[in-house]
Tab-separated table of C-alpha atoms and ligand atoms in Angstrom:
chain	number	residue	atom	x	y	z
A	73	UNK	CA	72.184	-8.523	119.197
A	74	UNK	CA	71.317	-5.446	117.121
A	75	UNK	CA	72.612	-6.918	114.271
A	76	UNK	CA	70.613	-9.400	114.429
A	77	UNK	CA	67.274	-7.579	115.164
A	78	UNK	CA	67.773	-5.409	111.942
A	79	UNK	CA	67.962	-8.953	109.945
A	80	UNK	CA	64.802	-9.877	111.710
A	81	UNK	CA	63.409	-6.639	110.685
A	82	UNK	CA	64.765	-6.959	107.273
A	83	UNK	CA	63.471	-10.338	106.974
A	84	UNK	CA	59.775	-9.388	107.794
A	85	UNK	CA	59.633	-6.798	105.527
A	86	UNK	CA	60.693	-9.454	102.688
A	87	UNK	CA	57.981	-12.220	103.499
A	88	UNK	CA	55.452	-9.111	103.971
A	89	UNK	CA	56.355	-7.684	100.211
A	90	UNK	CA	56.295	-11.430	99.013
A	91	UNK	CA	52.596	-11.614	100.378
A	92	UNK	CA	51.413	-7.291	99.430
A	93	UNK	CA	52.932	-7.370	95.721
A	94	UNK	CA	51.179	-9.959	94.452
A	95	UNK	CA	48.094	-9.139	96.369
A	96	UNK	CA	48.129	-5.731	95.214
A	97	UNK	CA	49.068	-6.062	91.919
A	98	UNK	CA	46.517	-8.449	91.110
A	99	UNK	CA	44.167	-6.046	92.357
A	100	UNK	CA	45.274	-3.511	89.911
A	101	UNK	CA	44.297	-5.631	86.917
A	102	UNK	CA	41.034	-6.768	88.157
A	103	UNK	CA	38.389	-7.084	85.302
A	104	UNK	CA	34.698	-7.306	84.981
A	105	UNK	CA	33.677	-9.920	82.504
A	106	UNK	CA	30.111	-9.867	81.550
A	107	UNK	CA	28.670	-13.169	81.873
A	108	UNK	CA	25.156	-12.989	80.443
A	109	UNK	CA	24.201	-10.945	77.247
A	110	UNK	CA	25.830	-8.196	75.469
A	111	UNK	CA	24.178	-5.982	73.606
A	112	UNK	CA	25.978	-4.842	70.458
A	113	UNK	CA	24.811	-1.761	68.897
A	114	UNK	CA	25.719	-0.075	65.296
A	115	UNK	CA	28.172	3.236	65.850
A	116	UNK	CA	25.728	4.748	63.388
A	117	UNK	CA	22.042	6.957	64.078
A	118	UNK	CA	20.753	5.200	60.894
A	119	UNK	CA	21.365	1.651	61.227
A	120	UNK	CA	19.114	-0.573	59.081
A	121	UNK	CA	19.059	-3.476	61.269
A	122	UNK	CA	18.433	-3.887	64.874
A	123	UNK	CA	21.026	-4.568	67.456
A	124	UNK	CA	22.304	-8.043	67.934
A	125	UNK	CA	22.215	-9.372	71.287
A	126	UNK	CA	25.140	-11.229	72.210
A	127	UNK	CA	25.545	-14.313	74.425
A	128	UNK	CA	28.837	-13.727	75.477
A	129	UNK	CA	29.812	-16.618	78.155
A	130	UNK	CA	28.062	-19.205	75.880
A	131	UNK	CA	31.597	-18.335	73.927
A	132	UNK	CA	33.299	-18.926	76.599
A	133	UNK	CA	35.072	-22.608	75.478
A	134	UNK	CA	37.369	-20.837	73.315
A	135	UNK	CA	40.264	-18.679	74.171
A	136	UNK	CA	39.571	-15.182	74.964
A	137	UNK	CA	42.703	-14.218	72.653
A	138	UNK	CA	39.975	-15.586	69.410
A	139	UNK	CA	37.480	-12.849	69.683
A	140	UNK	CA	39.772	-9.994	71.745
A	141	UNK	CA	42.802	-10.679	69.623
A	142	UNK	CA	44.737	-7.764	70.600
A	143	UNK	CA	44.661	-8.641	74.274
A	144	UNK	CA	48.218	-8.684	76.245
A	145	UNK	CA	46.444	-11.032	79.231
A	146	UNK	CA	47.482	-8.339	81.576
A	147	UNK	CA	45.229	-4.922	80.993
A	148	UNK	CA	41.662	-4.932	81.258
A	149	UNK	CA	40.351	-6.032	77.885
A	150	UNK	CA	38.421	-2.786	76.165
A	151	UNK	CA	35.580	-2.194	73.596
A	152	UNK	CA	36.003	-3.585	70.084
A	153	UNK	CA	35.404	0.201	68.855
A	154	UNK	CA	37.810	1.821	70.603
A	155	UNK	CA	39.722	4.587	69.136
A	156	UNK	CA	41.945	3.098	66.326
A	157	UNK	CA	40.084	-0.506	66.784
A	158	UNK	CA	36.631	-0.979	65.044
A	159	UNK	CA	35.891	2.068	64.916
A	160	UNK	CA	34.854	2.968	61.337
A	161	UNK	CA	30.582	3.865	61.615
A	162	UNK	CA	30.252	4.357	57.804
A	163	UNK	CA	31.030	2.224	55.154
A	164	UNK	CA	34.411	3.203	53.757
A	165	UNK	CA	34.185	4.832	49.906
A	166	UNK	CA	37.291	6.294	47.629
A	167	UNK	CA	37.406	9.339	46.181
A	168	UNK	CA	34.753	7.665	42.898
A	169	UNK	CA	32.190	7.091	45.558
A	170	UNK	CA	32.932	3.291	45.158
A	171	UNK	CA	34.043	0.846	48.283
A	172	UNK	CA	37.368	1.514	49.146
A	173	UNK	CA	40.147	-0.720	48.537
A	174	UNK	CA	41.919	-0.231	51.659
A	175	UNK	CA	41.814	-3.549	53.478
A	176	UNK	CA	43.031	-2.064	56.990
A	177	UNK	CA	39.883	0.229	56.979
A	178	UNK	CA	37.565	-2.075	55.549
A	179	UNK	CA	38.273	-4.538	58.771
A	180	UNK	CA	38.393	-1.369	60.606
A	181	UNK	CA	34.158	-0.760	60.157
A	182	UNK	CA	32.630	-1.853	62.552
A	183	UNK	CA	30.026	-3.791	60.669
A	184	UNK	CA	32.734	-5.740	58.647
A	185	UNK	CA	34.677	-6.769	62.048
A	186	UNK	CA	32.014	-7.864	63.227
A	187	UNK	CA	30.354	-9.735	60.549
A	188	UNK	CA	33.423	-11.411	59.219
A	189	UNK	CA	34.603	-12.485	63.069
A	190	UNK	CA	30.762	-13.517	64.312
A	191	UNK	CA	29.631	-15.051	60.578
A	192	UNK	CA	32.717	-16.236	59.932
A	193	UNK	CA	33.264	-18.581	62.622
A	194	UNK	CA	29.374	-19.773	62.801
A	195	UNK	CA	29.869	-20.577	58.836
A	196	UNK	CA	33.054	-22.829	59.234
A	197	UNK	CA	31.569	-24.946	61.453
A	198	UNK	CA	28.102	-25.168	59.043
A	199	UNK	CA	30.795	-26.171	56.492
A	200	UNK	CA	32.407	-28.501	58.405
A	201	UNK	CA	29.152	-30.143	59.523
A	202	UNK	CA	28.165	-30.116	56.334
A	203	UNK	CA	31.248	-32.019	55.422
A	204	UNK	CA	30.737	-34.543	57.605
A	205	UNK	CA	26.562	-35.153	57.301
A	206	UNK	CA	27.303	-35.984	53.324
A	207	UNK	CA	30.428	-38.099	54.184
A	208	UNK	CA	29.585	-41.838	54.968
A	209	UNK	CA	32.231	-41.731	58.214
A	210	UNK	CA	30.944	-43.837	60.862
A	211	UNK	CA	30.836	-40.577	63.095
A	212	UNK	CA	29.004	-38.667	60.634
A	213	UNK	CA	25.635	-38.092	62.852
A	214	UNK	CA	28.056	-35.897	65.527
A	215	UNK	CA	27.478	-32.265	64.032
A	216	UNK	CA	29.230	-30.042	66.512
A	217	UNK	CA	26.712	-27.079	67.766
A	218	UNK	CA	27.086	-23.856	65.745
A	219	UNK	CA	25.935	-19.983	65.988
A	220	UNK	CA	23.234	-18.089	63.272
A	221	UNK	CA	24.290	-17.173	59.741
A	222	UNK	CA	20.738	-15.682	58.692
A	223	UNK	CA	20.938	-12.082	58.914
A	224	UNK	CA	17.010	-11.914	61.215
A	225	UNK	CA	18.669	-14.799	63.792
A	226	UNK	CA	20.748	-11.828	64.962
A	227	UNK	CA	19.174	-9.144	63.936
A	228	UNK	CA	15.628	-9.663	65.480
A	229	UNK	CA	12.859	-8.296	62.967
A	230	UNK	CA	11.088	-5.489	64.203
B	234	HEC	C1	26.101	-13.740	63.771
B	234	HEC	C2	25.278	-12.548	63.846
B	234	HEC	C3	25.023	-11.724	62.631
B	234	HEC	C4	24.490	-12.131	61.426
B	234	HEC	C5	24.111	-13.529	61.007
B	234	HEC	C6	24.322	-10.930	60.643
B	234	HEC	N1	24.765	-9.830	61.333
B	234	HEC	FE1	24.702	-7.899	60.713
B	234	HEC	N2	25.728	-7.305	62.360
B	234	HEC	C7	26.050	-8.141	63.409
B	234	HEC	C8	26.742	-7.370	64.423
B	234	HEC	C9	27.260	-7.909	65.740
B	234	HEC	C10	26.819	-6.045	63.926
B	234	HEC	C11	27.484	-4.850	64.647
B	234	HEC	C12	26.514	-4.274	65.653
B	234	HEC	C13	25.409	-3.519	64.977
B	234	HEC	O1	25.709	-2.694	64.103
B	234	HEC	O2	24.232	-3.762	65.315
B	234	HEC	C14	26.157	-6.034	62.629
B	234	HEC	C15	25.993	-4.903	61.822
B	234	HEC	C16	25.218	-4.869	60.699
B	234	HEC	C17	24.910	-3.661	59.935
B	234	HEC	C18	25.419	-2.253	60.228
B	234	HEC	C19	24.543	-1.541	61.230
B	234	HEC	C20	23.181	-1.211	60.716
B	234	HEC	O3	22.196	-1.713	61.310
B	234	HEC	O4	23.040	-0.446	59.713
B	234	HEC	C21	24.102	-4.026	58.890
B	234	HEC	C22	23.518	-3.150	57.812
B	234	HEC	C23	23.924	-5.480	58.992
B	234	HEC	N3	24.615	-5.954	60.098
B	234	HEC	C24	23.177	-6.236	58.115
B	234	HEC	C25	23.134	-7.636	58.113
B	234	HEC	C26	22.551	-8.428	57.039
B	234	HEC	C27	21.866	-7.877	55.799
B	234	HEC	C28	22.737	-9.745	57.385
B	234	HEC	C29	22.393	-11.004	56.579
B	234	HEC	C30	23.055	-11.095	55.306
B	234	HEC	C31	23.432	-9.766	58.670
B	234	HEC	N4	23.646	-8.459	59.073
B	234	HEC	C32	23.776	-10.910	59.355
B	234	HEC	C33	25.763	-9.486	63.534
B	234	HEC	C34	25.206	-10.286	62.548
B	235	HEC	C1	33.309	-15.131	70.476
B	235	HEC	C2	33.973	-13.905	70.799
B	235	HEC	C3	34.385	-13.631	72.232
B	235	HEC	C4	35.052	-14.458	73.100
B	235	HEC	C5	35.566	-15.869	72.879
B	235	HEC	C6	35.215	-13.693	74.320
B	235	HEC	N1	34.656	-12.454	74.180
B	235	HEC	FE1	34.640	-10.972	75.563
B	235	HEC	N2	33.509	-9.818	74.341
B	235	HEC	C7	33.201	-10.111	73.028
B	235	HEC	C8	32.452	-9.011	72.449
B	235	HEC	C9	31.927	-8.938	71.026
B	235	HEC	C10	32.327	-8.037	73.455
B	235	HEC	C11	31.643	-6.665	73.358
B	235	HEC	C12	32.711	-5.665	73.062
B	235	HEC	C13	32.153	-4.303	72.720
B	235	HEC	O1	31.037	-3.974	73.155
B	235	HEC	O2	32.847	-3.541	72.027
B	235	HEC	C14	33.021	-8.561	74.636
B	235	HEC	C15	33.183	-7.878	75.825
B	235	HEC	C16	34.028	-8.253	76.835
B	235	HEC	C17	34.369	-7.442	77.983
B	235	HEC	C18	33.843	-6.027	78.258
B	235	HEC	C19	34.711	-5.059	77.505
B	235	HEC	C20	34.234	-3.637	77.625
B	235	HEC	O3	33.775	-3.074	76.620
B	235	HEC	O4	34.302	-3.097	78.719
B	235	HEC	C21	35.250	-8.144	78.740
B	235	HEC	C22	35.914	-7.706	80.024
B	235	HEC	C23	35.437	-9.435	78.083
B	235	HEC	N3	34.691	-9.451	76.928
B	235	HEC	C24	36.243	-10.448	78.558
B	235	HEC	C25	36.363	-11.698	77.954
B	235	HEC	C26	37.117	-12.803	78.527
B	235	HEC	C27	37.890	-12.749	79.837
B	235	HEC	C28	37.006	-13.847	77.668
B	235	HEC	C29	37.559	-15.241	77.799
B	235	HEC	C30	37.079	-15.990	78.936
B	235	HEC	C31	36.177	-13.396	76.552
B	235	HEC	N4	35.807	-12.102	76.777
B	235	HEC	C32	35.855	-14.174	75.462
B	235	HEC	C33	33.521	-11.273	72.366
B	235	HEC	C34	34.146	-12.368	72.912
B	236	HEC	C1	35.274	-18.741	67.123
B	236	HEC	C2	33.904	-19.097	66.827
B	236	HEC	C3	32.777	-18.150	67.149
B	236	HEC	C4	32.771	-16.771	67.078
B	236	HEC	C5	33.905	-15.855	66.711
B	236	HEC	C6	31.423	-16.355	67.409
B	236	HEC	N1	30.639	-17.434	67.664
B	236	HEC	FE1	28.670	-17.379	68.157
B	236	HEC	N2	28.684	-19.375	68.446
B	236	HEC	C7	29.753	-20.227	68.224
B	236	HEC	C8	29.374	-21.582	68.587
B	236	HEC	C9	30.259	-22.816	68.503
B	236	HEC	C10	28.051	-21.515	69.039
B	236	HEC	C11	27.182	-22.671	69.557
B	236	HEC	C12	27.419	-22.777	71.031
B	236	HEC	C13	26.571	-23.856	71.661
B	236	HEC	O1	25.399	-23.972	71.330
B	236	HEC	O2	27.125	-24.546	72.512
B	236	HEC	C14	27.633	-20.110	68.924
B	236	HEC	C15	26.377	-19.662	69.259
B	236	HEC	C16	25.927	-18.372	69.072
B	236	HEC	C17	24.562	-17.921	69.293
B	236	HEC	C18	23.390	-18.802	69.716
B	236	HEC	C19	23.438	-19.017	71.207
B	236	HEC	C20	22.373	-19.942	71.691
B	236	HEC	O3	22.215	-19.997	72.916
B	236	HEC	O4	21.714	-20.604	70.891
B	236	HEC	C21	24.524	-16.583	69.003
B	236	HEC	C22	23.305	-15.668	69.073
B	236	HEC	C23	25.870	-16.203	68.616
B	236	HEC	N3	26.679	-17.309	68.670
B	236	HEC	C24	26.225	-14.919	68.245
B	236	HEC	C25	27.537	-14.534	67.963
B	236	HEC	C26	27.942	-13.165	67.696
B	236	HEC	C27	27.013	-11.962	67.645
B	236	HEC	C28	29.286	-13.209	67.509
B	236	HEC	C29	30.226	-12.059	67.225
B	236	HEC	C30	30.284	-11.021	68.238
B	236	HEC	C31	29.714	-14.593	67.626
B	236	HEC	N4	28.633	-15.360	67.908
B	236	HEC	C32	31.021	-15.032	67.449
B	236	HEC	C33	30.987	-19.866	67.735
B	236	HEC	C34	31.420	-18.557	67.524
């Protein structure tokens, strides 16, 4: 009879971990994702341009792993300038005062992320659509919607 209390007992305590660990660890790894716009500023006091306002969820039919590409899908997904990242303010010169060489610090200012992720990506699709308007392909009127390329689409004029 006690015996078999103790394996009731035992049992509970199984289903109830089955239903706390997920519960709880999903709560550790909750995430706010910003829906609406993002506003995405230079690291540096003299920036030349104004900041770009972002329309983040309207990005939102790719993969989340194409824009935060170090992501492990289990931590909360951090800025793109965090330490180590993006993080570079100024653009990066040798020791002859021309642009550095160093392709792992050229990626790593900010600017150059950010303009060769964000440009990038709008200008293969121009190309592509491009492609298609001057082939004679039956399907050639279906240009696929794209992002700005001109530098006052993102950077507002002011
Ligand atoms: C698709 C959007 C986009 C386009 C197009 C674009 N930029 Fe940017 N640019 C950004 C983002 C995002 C940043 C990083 C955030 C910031 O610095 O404001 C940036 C940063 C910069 C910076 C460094 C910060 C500063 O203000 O000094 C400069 C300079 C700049 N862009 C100039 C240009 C010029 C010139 C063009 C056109 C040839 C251009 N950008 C086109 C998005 C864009
Ligand atoms: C086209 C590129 C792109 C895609 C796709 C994208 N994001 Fe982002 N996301 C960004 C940029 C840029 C920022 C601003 C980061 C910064 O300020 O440093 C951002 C910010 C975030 C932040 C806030 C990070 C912080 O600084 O606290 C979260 C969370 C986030 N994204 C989640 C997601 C999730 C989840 C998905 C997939 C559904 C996704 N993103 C898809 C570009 C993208
Ligand atoms: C992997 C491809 C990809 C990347 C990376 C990307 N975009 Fe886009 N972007 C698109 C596409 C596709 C559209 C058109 C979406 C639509 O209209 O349905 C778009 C649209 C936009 C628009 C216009 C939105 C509107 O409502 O008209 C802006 C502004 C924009 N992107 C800014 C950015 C900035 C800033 C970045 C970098 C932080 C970025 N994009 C990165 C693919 C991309």
């Amino acid at each position: 009879m006690r015996k078999s209390l103790w394996m009731l007992a035992a049992a509970l305590l199984i289903v109830l971990g089955l239903i706390w660990g997920p519960v709880s660890a999903a709560k550790e790894k909750e995430m706010c994702v910003p829906m609406g716009d993002i506003l995405l500023e230079p690291l540096t006091a003299e920036a030349k341009r104004a900041s770009v306002t972002f329309p983040h969820a309207v990005h939102f039919g790719y993969s989340c792993k194409e824009c935060h590409h170090t992501w492990d899908q289990v931590s909360p997904i951090g800025s793109c300038s965090a330490a180590g990242c993006h993080d570079v303010a100024e653009p990066p010169m040798d020791e002859e005062g021309k642009p550095s060489r160093d392709r792992l610090l050229q990626i790593q200012y900010h600017k150059n992320a950010f303009h060769s992720m964000c440009i990038g990506c709008h200008q293969d699709i121009k190309r592509a659509n491009e492609k298609l308007l001057s082939s004679r392909r039956p399907d050639a009127g279906q240009v696929a919607p794209t992002g700005p390329t001109g530098c006052v689409q993102c950077h507002p004029a002011d």
